[in-house]
mmCIF file of C-alpha atoms in Angstrom:
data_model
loop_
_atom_site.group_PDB
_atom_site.id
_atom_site.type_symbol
_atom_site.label_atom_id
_atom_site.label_comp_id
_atom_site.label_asym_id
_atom_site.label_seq_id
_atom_site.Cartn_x
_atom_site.Cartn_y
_atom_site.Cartn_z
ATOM 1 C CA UNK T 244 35.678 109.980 5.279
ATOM 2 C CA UNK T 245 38.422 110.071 3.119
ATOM 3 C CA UNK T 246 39.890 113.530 3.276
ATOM 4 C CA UNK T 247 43.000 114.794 1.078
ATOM 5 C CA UNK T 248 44.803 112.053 -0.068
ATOM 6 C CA UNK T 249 48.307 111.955 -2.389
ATOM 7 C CA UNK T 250 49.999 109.903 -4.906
ATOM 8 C CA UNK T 251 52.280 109.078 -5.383
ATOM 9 C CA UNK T 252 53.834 108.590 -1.987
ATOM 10 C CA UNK T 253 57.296 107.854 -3.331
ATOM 11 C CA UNK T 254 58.382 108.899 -6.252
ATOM 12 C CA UNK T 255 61.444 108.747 -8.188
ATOM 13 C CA UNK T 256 62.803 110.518 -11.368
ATOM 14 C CA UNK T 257 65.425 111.379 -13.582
ATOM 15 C CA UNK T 258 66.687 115.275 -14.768
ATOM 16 C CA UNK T 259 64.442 116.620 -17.693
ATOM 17 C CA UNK T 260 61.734 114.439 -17.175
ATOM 18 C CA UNK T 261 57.998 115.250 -16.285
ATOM 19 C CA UNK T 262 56.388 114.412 -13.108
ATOM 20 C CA UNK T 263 52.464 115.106 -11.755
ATOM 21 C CA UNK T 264 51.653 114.596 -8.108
ATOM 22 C CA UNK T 265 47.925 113.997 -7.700
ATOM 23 C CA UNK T 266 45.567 115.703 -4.593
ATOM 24 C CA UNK T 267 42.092 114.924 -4.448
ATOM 25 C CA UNK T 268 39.728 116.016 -1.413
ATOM 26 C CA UNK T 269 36.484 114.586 -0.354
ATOM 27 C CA UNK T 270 35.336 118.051 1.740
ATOM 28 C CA UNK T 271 34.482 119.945 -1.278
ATOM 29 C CA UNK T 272 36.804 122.302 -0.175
ATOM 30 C CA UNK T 273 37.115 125.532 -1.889
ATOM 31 C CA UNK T 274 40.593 126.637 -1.596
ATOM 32 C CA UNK T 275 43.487 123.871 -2.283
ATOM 33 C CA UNK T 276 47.078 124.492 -1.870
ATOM 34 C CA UNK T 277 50.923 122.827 -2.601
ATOM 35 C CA UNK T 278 53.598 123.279 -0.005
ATOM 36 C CA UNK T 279 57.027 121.745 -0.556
ATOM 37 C CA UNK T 280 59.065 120.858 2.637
ATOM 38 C CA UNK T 281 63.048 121.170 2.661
ATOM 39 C CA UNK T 282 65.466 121.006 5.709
ATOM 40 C CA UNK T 283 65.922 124.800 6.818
ATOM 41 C CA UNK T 284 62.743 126.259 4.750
ATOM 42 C CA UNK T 285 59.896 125.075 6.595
ATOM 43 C CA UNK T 286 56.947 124.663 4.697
ATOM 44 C CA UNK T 287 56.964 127.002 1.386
ATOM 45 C CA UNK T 288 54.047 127.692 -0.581
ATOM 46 C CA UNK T 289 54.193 127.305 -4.455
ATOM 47 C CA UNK T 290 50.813 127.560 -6.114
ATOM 48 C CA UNK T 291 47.089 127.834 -4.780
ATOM 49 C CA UNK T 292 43.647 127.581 -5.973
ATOM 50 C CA UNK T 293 40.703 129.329 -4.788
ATOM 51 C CA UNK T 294 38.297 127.282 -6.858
ATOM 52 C CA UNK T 295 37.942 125.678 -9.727
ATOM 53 C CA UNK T 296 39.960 127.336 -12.806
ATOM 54 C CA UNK T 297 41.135 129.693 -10.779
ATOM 55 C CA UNK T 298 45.024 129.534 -9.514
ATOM 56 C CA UNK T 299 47.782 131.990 -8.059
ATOM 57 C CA UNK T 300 50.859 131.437 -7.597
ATOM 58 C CA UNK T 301 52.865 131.145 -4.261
ATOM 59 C CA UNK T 302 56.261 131.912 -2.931
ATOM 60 C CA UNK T 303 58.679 129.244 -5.050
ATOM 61 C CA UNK T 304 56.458 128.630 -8.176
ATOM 62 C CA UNK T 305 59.345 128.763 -10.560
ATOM 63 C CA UNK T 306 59.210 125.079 -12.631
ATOM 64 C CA UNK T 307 55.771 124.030 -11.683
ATOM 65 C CA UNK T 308 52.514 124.164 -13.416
ATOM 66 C CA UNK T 309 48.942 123.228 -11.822
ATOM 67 C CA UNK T 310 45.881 122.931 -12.997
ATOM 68 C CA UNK T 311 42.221 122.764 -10.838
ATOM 69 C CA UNK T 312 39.769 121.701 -13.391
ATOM 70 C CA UNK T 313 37.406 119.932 -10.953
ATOM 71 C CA UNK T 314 37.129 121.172 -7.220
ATOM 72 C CA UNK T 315 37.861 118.152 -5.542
ATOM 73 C CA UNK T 316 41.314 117.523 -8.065
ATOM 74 C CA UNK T 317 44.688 119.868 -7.879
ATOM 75 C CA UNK T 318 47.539 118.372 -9.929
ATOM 76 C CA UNK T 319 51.205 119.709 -9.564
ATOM 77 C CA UNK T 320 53.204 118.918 -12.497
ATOM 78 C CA UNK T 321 57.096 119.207 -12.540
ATOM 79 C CA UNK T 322 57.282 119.622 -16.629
ATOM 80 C CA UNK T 323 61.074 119.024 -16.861
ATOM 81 C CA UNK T 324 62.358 117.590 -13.177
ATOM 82 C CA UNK T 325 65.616 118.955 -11.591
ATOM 83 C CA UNK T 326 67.813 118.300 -8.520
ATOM 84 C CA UNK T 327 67.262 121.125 -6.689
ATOM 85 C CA UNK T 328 62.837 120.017 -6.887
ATOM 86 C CA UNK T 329 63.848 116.918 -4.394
ATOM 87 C CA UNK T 330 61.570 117.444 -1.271
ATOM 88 C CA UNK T 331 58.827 116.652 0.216
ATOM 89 C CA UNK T 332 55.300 118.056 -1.241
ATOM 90 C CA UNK T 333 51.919 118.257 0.743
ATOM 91 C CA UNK T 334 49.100 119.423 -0.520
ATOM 92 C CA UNK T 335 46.223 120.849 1.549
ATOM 93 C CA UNK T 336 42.658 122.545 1.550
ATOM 94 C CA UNK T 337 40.043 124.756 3.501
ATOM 95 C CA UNK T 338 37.289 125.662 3.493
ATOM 96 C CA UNK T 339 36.319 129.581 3.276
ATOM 97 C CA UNK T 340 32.539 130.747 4.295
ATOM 98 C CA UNK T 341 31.270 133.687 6.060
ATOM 99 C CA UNK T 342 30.883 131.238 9.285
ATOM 100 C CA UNK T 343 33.325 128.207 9.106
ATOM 101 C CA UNK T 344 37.109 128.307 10.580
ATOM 102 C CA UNK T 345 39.549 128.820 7.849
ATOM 103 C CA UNK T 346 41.765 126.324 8.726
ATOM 104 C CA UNK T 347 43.914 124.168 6.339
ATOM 105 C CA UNK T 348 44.163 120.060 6.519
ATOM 106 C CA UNK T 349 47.234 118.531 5.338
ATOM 107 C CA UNK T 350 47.466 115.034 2.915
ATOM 108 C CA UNK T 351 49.990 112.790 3.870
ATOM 109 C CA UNK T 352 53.041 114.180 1.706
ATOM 110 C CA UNK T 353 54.179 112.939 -1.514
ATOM 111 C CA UNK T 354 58.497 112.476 -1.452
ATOM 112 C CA UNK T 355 59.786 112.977 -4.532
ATOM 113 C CA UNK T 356 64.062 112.510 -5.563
ATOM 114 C CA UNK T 357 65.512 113.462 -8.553
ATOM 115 C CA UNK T 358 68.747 112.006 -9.892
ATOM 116 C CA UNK F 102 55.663 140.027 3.715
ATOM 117 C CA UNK F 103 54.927 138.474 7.233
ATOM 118 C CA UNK F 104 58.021 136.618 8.715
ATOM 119 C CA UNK F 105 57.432 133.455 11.005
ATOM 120 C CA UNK F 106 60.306 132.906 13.569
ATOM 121 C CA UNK F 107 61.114 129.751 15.857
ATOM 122 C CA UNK F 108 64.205 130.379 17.700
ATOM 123 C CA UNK F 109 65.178 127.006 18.873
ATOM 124 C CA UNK F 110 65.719 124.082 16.549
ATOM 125 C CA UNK F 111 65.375 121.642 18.830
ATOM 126 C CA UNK F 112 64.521 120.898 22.318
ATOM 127 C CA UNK F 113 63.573 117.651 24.905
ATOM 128 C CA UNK F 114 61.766 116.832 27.683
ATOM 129 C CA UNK F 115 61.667 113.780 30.224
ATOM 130 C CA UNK F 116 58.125 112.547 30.256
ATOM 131 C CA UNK F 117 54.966 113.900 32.129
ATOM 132 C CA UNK F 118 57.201 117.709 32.309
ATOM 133 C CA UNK F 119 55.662 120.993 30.819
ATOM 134 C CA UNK F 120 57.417 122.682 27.628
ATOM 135 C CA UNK F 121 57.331 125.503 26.017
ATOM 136 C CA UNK F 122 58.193 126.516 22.488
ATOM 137 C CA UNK F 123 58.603 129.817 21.166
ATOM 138 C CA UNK F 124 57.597 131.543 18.266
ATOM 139 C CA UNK F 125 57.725 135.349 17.282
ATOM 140 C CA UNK F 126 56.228 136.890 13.967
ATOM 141 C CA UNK F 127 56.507 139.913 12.402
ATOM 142 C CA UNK F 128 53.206 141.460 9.796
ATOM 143 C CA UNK F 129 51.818 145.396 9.679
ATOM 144 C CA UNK F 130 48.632 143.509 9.619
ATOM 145 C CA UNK F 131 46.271 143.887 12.652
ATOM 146 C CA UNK F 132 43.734 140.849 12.183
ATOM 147 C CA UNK F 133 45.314 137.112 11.495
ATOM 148 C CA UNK F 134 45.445 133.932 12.425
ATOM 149 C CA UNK F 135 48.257 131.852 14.289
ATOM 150 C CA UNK F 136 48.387 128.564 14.261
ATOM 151 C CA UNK F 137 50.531 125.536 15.810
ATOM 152 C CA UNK F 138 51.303 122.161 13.405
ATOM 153 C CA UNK F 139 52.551 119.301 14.484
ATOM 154 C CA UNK F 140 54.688 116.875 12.658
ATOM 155 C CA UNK F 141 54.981 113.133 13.898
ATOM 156 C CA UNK F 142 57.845 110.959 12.156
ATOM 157 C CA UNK F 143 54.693 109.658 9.443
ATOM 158 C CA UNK F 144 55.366 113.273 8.260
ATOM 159 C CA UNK F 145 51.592 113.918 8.325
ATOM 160 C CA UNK F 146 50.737 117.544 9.300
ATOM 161 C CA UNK F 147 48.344 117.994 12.079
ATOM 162 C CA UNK F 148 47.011 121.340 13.544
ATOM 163 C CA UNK F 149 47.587 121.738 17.203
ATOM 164 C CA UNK F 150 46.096 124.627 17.942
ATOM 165 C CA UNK F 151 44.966 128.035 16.409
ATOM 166 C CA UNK F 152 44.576 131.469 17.743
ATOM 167 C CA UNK F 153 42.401 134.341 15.926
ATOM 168 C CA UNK F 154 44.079 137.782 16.966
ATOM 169 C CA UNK F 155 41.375 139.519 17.486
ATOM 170 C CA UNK F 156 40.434 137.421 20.610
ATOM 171 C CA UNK F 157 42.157 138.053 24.308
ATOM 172 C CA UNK F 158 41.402 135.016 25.054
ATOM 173 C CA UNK F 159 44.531 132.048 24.679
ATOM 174 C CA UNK F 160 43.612 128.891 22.380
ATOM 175 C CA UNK F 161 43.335 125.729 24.710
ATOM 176 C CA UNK F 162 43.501 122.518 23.736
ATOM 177 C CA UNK F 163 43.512 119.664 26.492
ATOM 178 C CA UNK F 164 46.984 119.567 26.791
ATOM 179 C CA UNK F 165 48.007 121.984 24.599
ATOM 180 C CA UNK F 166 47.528 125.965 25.249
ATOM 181 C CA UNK F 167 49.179 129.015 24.027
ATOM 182 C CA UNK F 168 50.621 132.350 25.150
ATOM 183 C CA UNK F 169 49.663 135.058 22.450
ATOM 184 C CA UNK F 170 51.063 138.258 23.131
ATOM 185 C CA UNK F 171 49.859 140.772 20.406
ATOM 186 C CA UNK F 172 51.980 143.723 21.041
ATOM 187 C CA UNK F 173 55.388 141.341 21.187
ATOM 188 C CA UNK F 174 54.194 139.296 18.191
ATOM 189 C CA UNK F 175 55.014 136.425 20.052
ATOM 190 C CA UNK F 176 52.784 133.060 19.792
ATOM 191 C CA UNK F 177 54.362 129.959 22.119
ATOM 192 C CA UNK F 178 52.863 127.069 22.324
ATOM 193 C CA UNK F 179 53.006 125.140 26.100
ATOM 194 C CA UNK F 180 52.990 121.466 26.460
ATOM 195 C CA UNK F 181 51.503 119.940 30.106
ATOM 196 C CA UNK F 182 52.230 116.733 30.895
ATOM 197 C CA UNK F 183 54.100 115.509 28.267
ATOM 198 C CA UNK F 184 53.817 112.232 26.514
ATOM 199 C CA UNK F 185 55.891 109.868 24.213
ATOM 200 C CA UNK F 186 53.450 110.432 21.339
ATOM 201 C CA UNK F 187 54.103 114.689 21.416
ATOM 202 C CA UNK F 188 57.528 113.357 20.008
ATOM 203 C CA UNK F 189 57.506 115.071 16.327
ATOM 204 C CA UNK F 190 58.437 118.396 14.739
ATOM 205 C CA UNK F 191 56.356 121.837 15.455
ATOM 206 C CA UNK F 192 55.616 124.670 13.330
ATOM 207 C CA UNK F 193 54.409 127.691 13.958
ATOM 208 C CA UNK F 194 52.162 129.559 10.810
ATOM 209 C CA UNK F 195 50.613 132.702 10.279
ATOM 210 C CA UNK F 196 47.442 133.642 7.927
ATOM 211 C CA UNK F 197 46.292 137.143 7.875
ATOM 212 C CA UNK F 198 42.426 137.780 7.086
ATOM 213 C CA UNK F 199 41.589 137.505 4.058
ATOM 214 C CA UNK F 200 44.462 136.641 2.801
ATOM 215 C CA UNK F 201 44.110 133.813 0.188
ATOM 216 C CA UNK F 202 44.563 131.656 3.030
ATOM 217 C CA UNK F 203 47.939 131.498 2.451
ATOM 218 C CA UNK F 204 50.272 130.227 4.934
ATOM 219 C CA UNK F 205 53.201 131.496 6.373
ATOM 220 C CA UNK F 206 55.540 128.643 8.425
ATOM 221 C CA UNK F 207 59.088 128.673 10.425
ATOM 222 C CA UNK F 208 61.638 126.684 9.890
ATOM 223 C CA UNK F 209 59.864 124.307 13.253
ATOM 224 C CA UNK F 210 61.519 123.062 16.440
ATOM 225 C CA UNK F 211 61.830 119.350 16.867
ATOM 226 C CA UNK F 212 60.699 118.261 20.314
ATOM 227 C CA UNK F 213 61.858 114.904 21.994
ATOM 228 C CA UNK F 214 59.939 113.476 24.683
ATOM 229 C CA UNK F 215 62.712 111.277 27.001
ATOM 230 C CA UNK F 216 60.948 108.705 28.772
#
């Protein structure tokens, strides 16, 4: 049972370029999400997907796209990298029914610098 | 908006000793969820603990139990017996119902277990 994985673990990447961090899940999870994690914020949304083709953003979207073509798949791209997008990113998912726990699982965190 | 407060940054313990770590909230919303993360050094995000409002009843969790107090908005988490491994940072979230299943996190409390 593989779960939510991430990949990159590490990344690193100059100003102005473009960066995608990868999520996949194994649960067939309807609702996926991407956190970043900086020293003082705690955990802050930035986009989330209730299903496939459909995505909302979150509390710090600003300089991020994503894109949920398959269910299992949510992609974060950076599409021109600054400073200030060094952190730590997790992405997780849940499952939503009528009579299942709507709880979210965490990957293992993707940490990403800029120069 | 819904706010998500922990109050002390850090904290420690000697070994085998109870703790207890606070968190307060503030939402106009009357049904949610509350939930406890924990955060080992690997970074990985693992739920503790979670409490549905609606119920009297405090979450338990071998080790792990809270004190939910609806009318205070307050949601601590209590740690019996104490071990090495409960070393890691803790957050504190909040999801209302129906709400996207978006997540709401403090800024944690790192714990240290002394041996």
């Amino acid at each position: 049972d593989a779960g939510i994985t991430q990949s990159p673990r590490y990344k690193i990447t100059e100003t102005g370029r473009q960066v995608t961090l990868m999520c996949h899940q194994t649960w067939s999870h309807s609702y996926m999400f991407w956190y970043r994690q900086d020293l003082g914020h705690g955990l802050r949304l930035i986009y989330y997907s209730a299903a496939a083709d459909i995505t909302d953003k979150g509390e710090v979207p600003d300089g991020y796209v994503v894109s949920r073509s398959k269910t299992e798949n949510f992609p974060l791209t950076l599409e021109s990298a600054t400073r200030s997008q060094t952190s730590v990113y997790f992405c997780a998912s849940s499952y939503t029914g009528p009579t299942v726990e709507e709880t979210q699982y965490f990957g293992p965190g993707t940490r990403l610098l800029v120069l | 908006a819904q706010t998500v407060t922990q109050s002390q940054p850090e904290m420690s313990v000697q070994e085998a000793e109870t703790v207890t770590l606070s968190c307060t909230y503030d939402t106009s919303e009357n049904n949610y969820y509350l939930f406890w993360y924990k955060q080992p050094p690997s970074r990985q995000m693992i739920l503790v603990i979670r409490q549905e409002a609606y119920k009297q009843q405090n979450a338990t969790e071998n080790r792990f139990s809270v004190n939910f107090q609806k009318a205070a908005k307050s949601f601590s988490l209590k740690i019996s017996d104490s071990q090495l491994g409960d070393t890691a940072m803790y957050f504190c979230a909040f999801m209302k119902y129906f709400g996207n299943e978006k997540l709401t996190f403090g800024t944690g409390t790192r714990l240290t277990i002394i041996p």
